[in-house]
mmCIF file of C-alpha atoms in Angstrom:
data_model
loop_
_atom_site.group_PDB
_atom_site.id
_atom_site.type_symbol
_atom_site.label_atom_id
_atom_site.label_comp_id
_atom_site.label_asym_id
_atom_site.label_seq_id
_atom_site.Cartn_x
_atom_site.Cartn_y
_atom_site.Cartn_z
ATOM 1 C CA UNK Y 30 -15.524 37.280 15.292
ATOM 2 C CA UNK Y 31 -13.964 36.179 12.053
ATOM 3 C CA UNK Y 32 -10.151 36.666 11.836
ATOM 4 C CA UNK Y 33 -10.670 38.437 8.517
ATOM 5 C CA UNK Y 34 -12.478 41.301 10.282
ATOM 6 C CA UNK Y 35 -10.178 41.774 13.283
ATOM 7 C CA UNK Y 36 -8.253 45.076 13.192
ATOM 8 C CA UNK Y 37 -5.670 45.077 15.990
ATOM 9 C CA UNK Y 38 -4.546 48.604 16.895
ATOM 10 C CA UNK Y 39 -6.709 49.975 14.112
ATOM 11 C CA UNK Y 40 -4.442 48.525 11.424
ATOM 12 C CA UNK Y 41 -5.397 46.607 8.305
ATOM 13 C CA UNK Y 42 -7.130 43.231 8.734
ATOM 14 C CA UNK Y 43 -5.023 40.203 9.615
ATOM 15 C CA UNK Y 44 -4.827 37.635 6.822
ATOM 16 C CA UNK Y 45 -5.649 34.192 8.239
ATOM 17 C CA UNK Y 46 -3.224 31.329 7.771
ATOM 18 C CA UNK Y 47 -4.183 28.936 5.029
ATOM 19 C CA UNK Y 48 -5.083 25.468 6.245
ATOM 20 C CA UNK Y 49 -2.661 22.569 6.211
ATOM 21 C CA UNK Y 50 -3.297 19.931 3.548
ATOM 22 C CA UNK Y 51 -4.542 16.564 4.828
ATOM 23 C CA UNK Y 52 -1.852 14.389 6.382
ATOM 24 C CA UNK Y 53 -2.137 11.810 3.590
ATOM 25 C CA UNK Y 54 -0.795 14.443 1.165
ATOM 26 C CA UNK Y 55 2.612 14.330 2.837
ATOM 27 C CA UNK Y 56 5.347 11.887 1.796
ATOM 28 C CA UNK Y 57 7.566 10.765 4.704
ATOM 29 C CA UNK Y 58 11.280 11.378 4.120
ATOM 30 C CA UNK Y 59 12.660 10.722 7.606
ATOM 31 C CA UNK Y 60 10.919 10.244 10.977
ATOM 32 C CA UNK Y 61 11.077 14.034 11.381
ATOM 33 C CA UNK Y 62 10.570 15.305 7.821
ATOM 34 C CA UNK Y 63 7.837 15.045 5.207
ATOM 35 C CA UNK Y 64 7.016 16.889 1.978
ATOM 36 C CA UNK Y 65 3.755 17.339 0.147
ATOM 37 C CA UNK Y 66 4.885 17.856 -3.486
ATOM 38 C CA UNK Y 67 5.134 14.654 -5.491
ATOM 39 C CA UNK Y 68 8.497 13.701 -7.013
ATOM 40 C CA UNK Y 69 9.131 12.015 -10.379
ATOM 41 C CA UNK Y 70 12.542 10.655 -11.374
ATOM 42 C CA UNK Y 71 13.374 10.314 -15.080
ATOM 43 C CA UNK Y 72 15.979 7.733 -16.100
ATOM 44 C CA UNK Y 73 16.959 7.661 -19.808
ATOM 45 C CA UNK Y 74 18.435 4.251 -20.602
ATOM 46 C CA UNK Y 75 19.675 2.266 -23.561
ATOM 47 C CA UNK Y 76 21.159 -1.182 -22.944
ATOM 48 C CA UNK Y 77 21.685 -0.522 -19.228
ATOM 49 C CA UNK Y 78 20.305 -3.789 -17.828
ATOM 50 C CA UNK Y 79 23.503 -4.484 -15.873
ATOM 51 C CA UNK Y 80 23.560 -1.028 -14.321
ATOM 52 C CA UNK Y 81 19.914 -0.611 -13.343
ATOM 53 C CA UNK Y 82 20.108 -2.741 -10.164
ATOM 54 C CA UNK Y 83 22.844 -0.418 -8.865
ATOM 55 C CA UNK Y 84 20.956 2.715 -9.943
ATOM 56 C CA UNK Y 85 17.552 1.709 -8.573
ATOM 57 C CA UNK Y 86 19.091 0.623 -5.272
ATOM 58 C CA UNK Y 87 20.084 4.248 -4.622
ATOM 59 C CA UNK Y 88 16.649 5.714 -5.375
ATOM 60 C CA UNK Y 89 14.736 6.709 -2.209
ATOM 61 C CA UNK Y 90 11.608 4.725 -1.475
ATOM 62 C CA UNK Y 91 9.686 7.959 -0.887
ATOM 63 C CA UNK Y 92 9.790 9.143 -4.505
ATOM 64 C CA UNK Y 93 6.392 8.885 -6.135
ATOM 65 C CA UNK Y 94 7.228 7.922 -9.712
ATOM 66 C CA UNK Y 95 10.081 6.454 -11.742
ATOM 67 C CA UNK Y 96 9.891 7.092 -15.479
ATOM 68 C CA UNK Y 97 12.360 4.961 -17.451
ATOM 69 C CA UNK Y 98 12.786 6.086 -21.048
ATOM 70 C CA UNK Y 99 13.991 3.110 -23.034
ATOM 71 C CA UNK Y 100 16.017 3.960 -26.139
ATOM 72 C CA UNK Y 101 14.978 0.737 -27.904
ATOM 73 C CA UNK Y 102 17.389 -1.420 -25.915
ATOM 74 C CA UNK Y 103 18.393 -4.812 -27.250
ATOM 75 C CA UNK Y 104 19.166 -6.198 -23.793
ATOM 76 C CA UNK Y 105 16.843 -6.751 -20.804
ATOM 77 C CA UNK Y 106 16.723 -3.115 -19.690
ATOM 78 C CA UNK Y 107 12.905 -2.953 -19.554
ATOM 79 C CA UNK Y 108 12.481 -6.376 -17.941
ATOM 80 C CA UNK Y 109 15.060 -5.602 -15.278
ATOM 81 C CA UNK Y 110 13.433 -2.244 -14.518
ATOM 82 C CA UNK Y 111 10.034 -3.891 -14.076
ATOM 83 C CA UNK Y 112 11.490 -6.597 -11.856
ATOM 84 C CA UNK Y 113 13.198 -4.020 -9.647
ATOM 85 C CA UNK Y 114 10.250 -1.620 -9.452
ATOM 86 C CA UNK Y 115 6.974 -3.209 -10.649
ATOM 87 C CA UNK Y 116 5.297 0.208 -10.702
ATOM 88 C CA UNK Y 117 7.936 1.808 -12.954
ATOM 89 C CA UNK Y 118 6.503 3.784 -15.879
ATOM 90 C CA UNK Y 119 8.131 2.701 -19.161
ATOM 91 C CA UNK Y 120 8.321 5.177 -22.042
ATOM 92 C CA UNK Y 121 9.595 3.775 -25.337
ATOM 93 C CA UNK Y 122 11.628 6.499 -27.014
ATOM 94 C CA UNK Y 123 10.378 7.481 -30.442
ATOM 95 C CA UNK Y 124 13.383 9.638 -31.386
ATOM 96 C CA UNK Y 125 17.098 9.385 -30.774
ATOM 97 C CA UNK Y 126 19.593 10.831 -28.316
ATOM 98 C CA UNK Y 127 19.615 11.856 -24.669
ATOM 99 C CA UNK Y 128 17.913 15.192 -25.238
ATOM 100 C CA UNK Y 129 14.969 13.570 -26.967
ATOM 101 C CA UNK Y 130 14.782 10.851 -24.293
ATOM 102 C CA UNK Y 131 14.562 13.437 -21.531
ATOM 103 C CA UNK Y 132 11.932 15.466 -23.373
ATOM 104 C CA UNK Y 133 9.745 12.380 -23.777
ATOM 105 C CA UNK Y 134 10.350 11.356 -20.166
ATOM 106 C CA UNK Y 135 9.485 14.796 -18.805
ATOM 107 C CA UNK Y 136 6.256 14.814 -20.815
ATOM 108 C CA UNK Y 137 5.219 11.547 -19.155
ATOM 109 C CA UNK Y 138 5.827 12.761 -15.589
ATOM 110 C CA UNK Y 139 2.947 13.477 -13.222
ATOM 111 C CA UNK Y 140 4.982 14.779 -10.264
ATOM 112 C CA UNK Y 141 5.265 18.364 -9.031
ATOM 113 C CA UNK Y 142 9.068 17.962 -9.005
ATOM 114 C CA UNK Y 143 11.091 16.272 -11.747
ATOM 115 C CA UNK Y 144 14.573 14.874 -11.143
ATOM 116 C CA UNK Y 145 16.792 13.580 -13.961
ATOM 117 C CA UNK Y 146 19.541 11.038 -13.341
ATOM 118 C CA UNK Y 147 21.691 8.768 -15.511
ATOM 119 C CA UNK Y 148 21.260 5.012 -15.888
ATOM 120 C CA UNK Y 149 24.965 4.145 -15.933
ATOM 121 C CA UNK Y 150 25.500 4.370 -12.170
ATOM 122 C CA UNK Y 151 27.428 7.655 -12.304
ATOM 123 C CA UNK Y 152 24.760 9.662 -10.448
ATOM 124 C CA UNK Y 153 23.808 8.721 -6.897
ATOM 125 C CA UNK Y 154 20.097 8.629 -6.094
ATOM 126 C CA UNK Y 155 20.856 9.212 -2.422
ATOM 127 C CA UNK Y 156 21.605 12.835 -3.380
ATOM 128 C CA UNK Y 157 18.029 13.457 -4.566
ATOM 129 C CA UNK Y 158 17.082 14.783 -1.122
ATOM 130 C CA UNK Y 159 19.562 17.666 -1.600
ATOM 131 C CA UNK Y 160 17.939 18.645 -4.887
ATOM 132 C CA UNK Y 161 14.402 18.399 -3.517
ATOM 133 C CA UNK Y 162 15.410 20.319 -0.402
ATOM 134 C CA UNK Y 163 16.769 23.199 -2.485
ATOM 135 C CA UNK Y 164 13.543 23.334 -4.488
ATOM 136 C CA UNK Y 165 11.462 23.304 -1.318
ATOM 137 C CA UNK Y 166 13.358 26.291 0.043
ATOM 138 C CA UNK Y 167 12.797 28.547 -2.944
ATOM 139 C CA UNK Y 168 14.733 27.388 -5.999
ATOM 140 C CA UNK Y 169 13.033 26.881 -9.360
ATOM 141 C CA UNK Y 170 15.819 24.822 -10.946
ATOM 142 C CA UNK Y 171 18.567 22.902 -9.131
ATOM 143 C CA UNK Y 172 21.698 21.726 -10.888
ATOM 144 C CA UNK Y 173 24.281 19.333 -9.560
ATOM 145 C CA UNK Y 174 27.889 20.513 -9.561
ATOM 146 C CA UNK Y 175 30.989 18.377 -9.395
ATOM 147 C CA UNK Y 176 33.002 21.514 -8.606
ATOM 148 C CA UNK Y 177 30.939 22.886 -5.728
ATOM 149 C CA UNK Y 178 32.334 22.301 -2.249
ATOM 150 C CA UNK Y 179 31.553 18.683 -1.376
ATOM 151 C CA UNK Y 180 31.251 17.580 -5.019
ATOM 152 C CA UNK Y 181 33.693 15.657 -7.162
ATOM 153 C CA UNK Y 182 34.146 13.150 -9.961
ATOM 154 C CA UNK Y 183 35.777 9.776 -10.492
ATOM 155 C CA UNK Y 184 35.187 9.974 -14.224
ATOM 156 C CA UNK Y 185 36.367 13.362 -15.541
ATOM 157 C CA UNK Y 186 39.281 13.008 -17.949
ATOM 158 C CA UNK Y 187 41.616 15.941 -18.592
ATOM 159 C CA UNK Y 188 39.940 16.711 -21.918
ATOM 160 C CA UNK Y 189 36.431 16.613 -20.460
ATOM 161 C CA UNK Y 190 37.470 18.749 -17.508
ATOM 162 C CA UNK Y 191 39.133 21.328 -19.762
ATOM 163 C CA UNK Y 192 36.228 21.438 -22.203
ATOM 164 C CA UNK Y 193 33.693 21.821 -19.419
ATOM 165 C CA UNK Y 194 35.706 24.640 -17.847
ATOM 166 C CA UNK Y 195 35.974 26.551 -21.131
ATOM 167 C CA UNK Y 196 32.299 26.100 -22.021
ATOM 168 C CA UNK Y 197 31.177 27.023 -18.506
ATOM 169 C CA UNK Y 198 33.230 30.214 -18.718
ATOM 170 C CA UNK Y 199 31.662 31.128 -22.065
ATOM 171 C CA UNK Y 200 28.132 30.676 -20.704
ATOM 172 C CA UNK Y 201 28.889 32.679 -17.571
ATOM 173 C CA UNK Y 202 30.293 35.512 -19.672
ATOM 174 C CA UNK Y 203 27.490 35.547 -22.234
ATOM 175 C CA UNK Y 204 24.517 35.011 -19.946
ATOM 176 C CA UNK Y 205 25.675 36.568 -16.683
ATOM 177 C CA UNK Y 206 25.483 33.306 -14.747
ATOM 178 C CA UNK Y 207 27.833 32.002 -12.078
ATOM 179 C CA UNK Y 208 27.724 28.312 -12.882
ATOM 180 C CA UNK Y 209 30.573 26.092 -11.753
ATOM 181 C CA UNK Y 210 29.587 23.041 -13.812
ATOM 182 C CA UNK Y 211 27.802 23.261 -17.156
ATOM 183 C CA UNK Y 212 27.870 19.767 -18.650
ATOM 184 C CA UNK Y 213 26.456 17.539 -15.909
ATOM 185 C CA UNK Y 214 23.303 15.481 -16.165
ATOM 186 C CA UNK Y 215 21.980 15.645 -12.603
ATOM 187 C CA UNK Y 216 19.271 18.309 -12.351
ATOM 188 C CA UNK Y 217 15.856 18.856 -10.768
ATOM 189 C CA UNK Y 218 13.104 21.417 -11.245
ATOM 190 C CA UNK Y 219 9.443 22.171 -10.661
ATOM 191 C CA UNK Y 220 7.418 20.599 -13.460
ATOM 192 C CA UNK Y 221 5.507 23.854 -13.996
ATOM 193 C CA UNK Y 222 8.684 25.248 -15.602
ATOM 194 C CA UNK Y 223 8.749 22.726 -18.454
ATOM 195 C CA UNK Y 224 7.600 25.453 -20.850
ATOM 196 C CA UNK Y 225 10.661 27.538 -19.962
ATOM 197 C CA UNK Y 226 13.037 24.639 -20.661
ATOM 198 C CA UNK Y 227 11.151 23.557 -23.821
ATOM 199 C CA UNK Y 228 13.648 20.859 -24.812
ATOM 200 C CA UNK Y 229 14.184 20.694 -28.572
ATOM 201 C CA UNK Y 230 17.603 19.051 -28.912
ATOM 202 C CA UNK Y 231 18.686 15.451 -29.328
ATOM 203 C CA UNK Y 232 22.148 14.978 -27.865
ATOM 204 C CA UNK Y 233 24.307 15.500 -24.793
ATOM 205 C CA UNK Y 234 24.005 19.262 -25.219
ATOM 206 C CA UNK Y 235 20.685 18.960 -23.390
ATOM 207 C CA UNK Y 236 22.198 19.828 -19.987
ATOM 208 C CA UNK Y 237 23.689 23.037 -21.400
ATOM 209 C CA UNK Y 238 20.391 23.913 -23.072
ATOM 210 C CA UNK Y 239 18.496 23.488 -19.809
ATOM 211 C CA UNK Y 240 20.984 25.586 -17.833
ATOM 212 C CA UNK Y 241 20.889 28.434 -20.347
ATOM 213 C CA UNK Y 242 17.111 28.491 -20.714
ATOM 214 C CA UNK Y 243 16.627 28.365 -16.951
ATOM 215 C CA UNK Y 244 18.838 31.464 -16.633
ATOM 216 C CA UNK Y 245 17.297 33.316 -19.577
ATOM 217 C CA UNK Y 246 13.802 32.475 -18.362
ATOM 218 C CA UNK Y 247 14.436 34.136 -15.021
ATOM 219 C CA UNK Y 248 14.279 30.965 -12.948
ATOM 220 C CA UNK Y 249 15.960 30.936 -9.546
ATOM 221 C CA UNK Y 250 18.832 28.498 -10.119
ATOM 222 C CA UNK Y 251 20.683 26.847 -7.246
ATOM 223 C CA UNK Y 252 23.699 24.534 -7.411
ATOM 224 C CA UNK Y 253 24.169 21.619 -5.025
ATOM 225 C CA UNK Y 254 27.351 19.541 -4.716
ATOM 226 C CA UNK Y 255 27.265 16.148 -6.411
ATOM 227 C CA UNK Y 256 29.813 13.370 -6.742
ATOM 228 C CA UNK Y 257 30.014 11.687 -10.139
ATOM 229 C CA UNK Y 258 31.060 8.058 -10.112
ATOM 230 C CA UNK Y 259 32.538 5.904 -12.850
ATOM 231 C CA UNK Y 260 30.145 4.120 -15.179
ATOM 232 C CA UNK Y 261 29.686 0.640 -13.692
ATOM 233 C CA UNK Y 262 29.252 -1.453 -16.850
ATOM 234 C CA UNK Y 263 29.474 -0.695 -20.570
ATOM 235 C CA UNK Y 264 30.892 2.260 -22.441
ATOM 236 C CA UNK Y 265 29.708 5.844 -22.673
ATOM 237 C CA UNK Y 266 28.257 7.215 -25.897
ATOM 238 C CA UNK Y 267 29.822 10.608 -25.171
ATOM 239 C CA UNK Y 268 32.413 11.865 -27.692
ATOM 240 C CA UNK Y 269 34.368 14.790 -26.294
ATOM 241 C CA UNK Y 270 35.107 16.722 -29.509
ATOM 242 C CA UNK Y 271 31.859 16.028 -31.363
ATOM 243 C CA UNK Y 272 29.620 16.675 -28.382
ATOM 244 C CA UNK Y 273 31.715 19.645 -27.263
ATOM 245 C CA UNK Y 274 31.093 21.303 -30.618
ATOM 246 C CA UNK Y 275 27.362 20.598 -30.294
ATOM 247 C CA UNK Y 276 27.396 22.286 -26.888
ATOM 248 C CA UNK Y 277 29.214 25.321 -28.312
ATOM 249 C CA UNK Y 278 26.705 25.644 -31.169
ATOM 250 C CA UNK Y 279 23.879 25.432 -28.627
ATOM 251 C CA UNK Y 280 25.415 28.236 -26.547
ATOM 252 C CA UNK Y 281 25.682 30.517 -29.576
ATOM 253 C CA UNK Y 282 22.254 29.637 -30.970
ATOM 254 C CA UNK Y 283 20.494 30.319 -27.667
ATOM 255 C CA UNK Y 284 21.903 33.849 -27.603
ATOM 256 C CA UNK Y 285 19.387 34.826 -30.302
ATOM 257 C CA UNK Y 286 16.393 32.969 -28.895
ATOM 258 C CA UNK Y 287 13.654 34.791 -27.011
ATOM 259 C CA UNK Y 288 13.125 33.136 -23.585
ATOM 260 C CA UNK Y 289 9.780 31.791 -22.437
ATOM 261 C CA UNK Y 290 8.409 33.476 -19.280
ATOM 262 C CA UNK Y 291 8.358 31.330 -16.126
ATOM 263 C CA UNK Y 292 4.993 30.045 -14.981
ATOM 264 C CA UNK Y 293 3.995 31.481 -11.580
ATOM 265 C CA UNK Y 294 3.536 29.274 -8.578
ATOM 266 C CA UNK Y 295 -0.077 28.042 -8.364
ATOM 267 C CA UNK Y 296 -1.926 30.540 -6.154
ATOM 268 C CA UNK Y 297 -4.392 27.940 -4.937
ATOM 269 C CA UNK Y 298 -1.739 25.718 -3.374
ATOM 270 C CA UNK Y 299 -1.648 25.969 0.446
ATOM 271 C CA UNK Y 300 1.534 27.483 1.844
ATOM 272 C CA UNK Y 301 2.375 24.209 3.537
ATOM 273 C CA UNK Y 302 2.502 22.532 0.136
ATOM 274 C CA UNK Y 303 5.698 24.419 -0.544
ATOM 275 C CA UNK Y 304 7.380 23.760 2.761
ATOM 276 C CA UNK Y 305 8.202 20.908 5.089
ATOM 277 C CA UNK Y 306 6.291 19.364 7.937
#
C-alpha cells in the first residue's frame, strides 16, 4: 500500500519523506559533515596582489566558486589570483567603488549561498563555516559582528569604533533591529535574496545598505562573531568622516524606500538540500 494512502488511527494521510539527493550533490566539510547547497565567495580587490596569498590560504577547499572582482588593478592581482586558484572566476569591474564591485561580483555567482570577504587579509576565510552553518539552520542573511561574544578587532580606531556605534544605534532605533555591528564587510546570504538587497550604491556604505534592506525585506538575519585583523599590506581606502556621512545619508534615504519582498525557498528542493548530512 502506498504511504500516501495510509490512514493510521483514521487520521489524515501521512506525507512521505522526500528522497535524499544523490550523494554526489553533497560537498564534504569534515569527515562527519557535508552540505548540498553550493557556496560562492566574492572577493572585491584592487591592487591586492601581496595580500591575496594570505587571503586565499584561509579559504576552505570545499567552497565551490571564488569570484574575484578586479577594480582595474595596476599590480599583479589577477595573475596572482589565477596562480593561487586556477579555477577562480575573474570579473573586471566596470564601475567604481566597493558597492559596485560587490554588485557585479554577486551577479556573476552561480552558488546557492554567497559569502563576501575582503581582499586585504582583515577577514578570515576559516570563519566561513560559521556563516554557512547559520544559513543552513534557518537564517536568510548572516552578518559578521566584531562585537558579538567571541568577536573582536585588531583594526578599529577610536573614531571608527565611535562612528560605528552611533550609526548602529540609529539603524536599530529607526528600523527596529538589534544589530551590534553595522559597518563590517563580512556577510553571507542565500543567492535567491539578491532582489531584496538590490545593491545600487558605490562606496563603503554597501554593508549598511545590505543590513537595512535585509531587515526591511523581512529576511531572517543572524549575527555570528567575527574577528577582524589588521590589513596585511597597503593602505585602506576608507575615510572615516567622508564614508561615515555616506552611511548616514544611506540610512536616511532607505527610510523612504519601499522594500522588495523576499523570494520564497524553492518548493521543489528536497528537504535534505537545506540541512546537513
